Amino acid sequence: MTEQQASQTDLATRILAGERRALARAVTLVESTRADHRAQAAALLEVLRGHGRQALRIGLSGTPGVGKSTFIETFGMMLVSQGLRVAVLAVDPSSTRSGGSILGDKTRMERLSREPGAFIRPSPSLSHLGGVSRRTREAVALCEAAGFDVVLIETVGVGQSETMVAEMCDLFVLLLAPAGGDELQGVKRGIMEIADLILVNKADGELKAAATRTCADYAGALRLMRKRAEDPDGFPKALPVSAWEDDGLDAAWDEMQTLAAWRRAEGHWEKRRAAQAAHWFEEEVRSGLLARLNRDADVKRAMAEMATRVAAGELSPDAAAEEMLGRLKN
Ligand code: GDP
């Protein structure tokens, strides 16, 4: 065994024992873009493979201000009080919100961050979606190895990050604010299609009635929009919650568990994870190929040349692409 393998084995042992400091170190390792760190991360993940532990991976999305941090804090505290271990990972590829600063997210969830049964990791600093996605998947794998029961993957509702998170979680929860009926149109269809549970937050005080109405609107829209084999009767659902007053979070957790248990029993859970693994394999090959092409000086030159000819109207975009692909084959 090389020295490097021995040190990864040691780190792996500590992660499997559930040591949070070891987990934090490992997540830092998978987030690094340095070639030697990547090699260490790969070795570590290989040692950890096959430990057989599975967390419930919950994707959570919502626009800024909807109450995600408040929800995660209250929801996380509830789970921890039930003896569950909770990891929170943030995916925020397009914003500098936390800028990768641990303080940024720790102060967002102050009580939860002090719990020994919780692990909170802010989003890695600004990076392209592909890189964030791989690092998040690896971080999820590390949290599972460390024996966490629930992994919450939080994302702000921008760009493609929701679809990406949906491809790495078992359940997808969308947090919304109470709204007038006409605002229903404002929620992107795509996200309604991936949400298993819509939680209308801030169902308290003056907003309570509006939240109940909003819930009914979404429940109707969800039913019209979607019926998948992996949805039991009554799902997807919309529920009112107040993260602030800790109201409805236990009901939301019950629904998540019901859905997860049904999917496990019916075989959808394993099927979904298998399909996700296949998806990420293809995605990695695709992005790896593109990265390789982008590094190839000859290809880059040819691409630039073709692009100029296309721009000048000498070649149609399709004919140029066809020719370019023909050249790559050789
Ligand atoms: P995030 O940007 O999605 O993480 O949202 P925050 O958790 O930071 O919350 C944004 C604002 O909404 C803050 O002022 C919170 O106090 C408030 N807020 C969050 N949850 C609730 C809730 O359940 N009820 C009410 N009334 N306000 C809430």
CSV table of C-alpha atoms and ligand atoms in Angstrom, one decimal, residues 62-71 97 108 154 201-204 207 241-245, ligand 1:
chain,number,residue,atom,x,y,z
A,62,GLY,CA,-36.9,28.1,-3.5
A,63,THR,CA,-36.2,31.6,-4.6
A,64,PRO,CA,-34.2,33.9,-2.3
A,65,GLY,CA,-36.3,35.2,0.6
A,66,VAL,CA,-38.9,32.4,0.5
A,67,GLY,CA,-37.5,31.0,3.8
A,68,LYS,CA,-35.1,28.2,2.9
A,69,SER,CA,-32.6,28.9,5.7
A,70,THR,CA,-35.3,29.3,8.3
A,71,PHE,CA,-37.0,26.1,7.0
A,97,ARG,CA,-24.0,34.8,-1.9
A,108,ARG,CA,-27.8,31.3,8.4
A,154,GLU,CA,-30.5,23.1,-1.1
A,201,ASN,CA,-44.1,28.7,3.7
A,202,LYS,CA,-45.0,31.7,5.9
A,203,ALA,CA,-48.5,30.2,6.6
A,204,ASP,CA,-48.7,32.3,9.7
A,207,LEU,CA,-50.4,35.4,5.4
A,241,VAL,CA,-46.0,25.4,6.6
A,242,SER,CA,-44.5,28.0,8.8
A,243,ALA,CA,-40.8,27.6,9.2
A,244,TRP,CA,-40.9,30.6,11.5
A,245,GLU,CA,-43.5,29.2,13.9
B,1,GDP,P1,-33.9,32.2,2.1
B,1,GDP,O1,-33.4,33.4,1.3
B,1,GDP,O2,-34.8,31.4,1.2
B,1,GDP,O3,-32.9,31.4,2.8
B,1,GDP,O4,-34.9,32.9,3.2
B,1,GDP,P2,-34.7,33.2,4.7
B,1,GDP,O5,-34.8,31.9,5.5
B,1,GDP,O6,-33.5,34.0,4.9
B,1,GDP,O7,-36.0,34.0,5.0
B,1,GDP,C1,-36.3,35.2,4.4
B,1,GDP,C2,-37.2,36.1,5.2
B,1,GDP,O8,-38.4,35.4,5.4
B,1,GDP,C3,-36.6,36.3,6.6
B,1,GDP,O9,-36.9,37.6,7.0
B,1,GDP,C4,-37.4,35.3,7.5
B,1,GDP,O10,-37.5,35.8,8.8
B,1,GDP,C5,-38.7,35.3,6.8
B,1,GDP,N1,-39.4,34.0,7.0
B,1,GDP,C6,-38.9,32.7,6.8
B,1,GDP,N2,-39.7,31.8,7.2
B,1,GDP,C7,-40.9,32.4,7.6
B,1,GDP,C8,-42.2,32.0,8.0
B,1,GDP,O11,-42.5,30.8,8.1
B,1,GDP,N3,-43.1,33.0,8.3
B,1,GDP,C9,-42.8,34.3,8.2
B,1,GDP,N4,-43.8,35.1,8.5
B,1,GDP,N5,-41.6,34.7,7.8
B,1,GDP,C10,-40.7,33.8,7.5
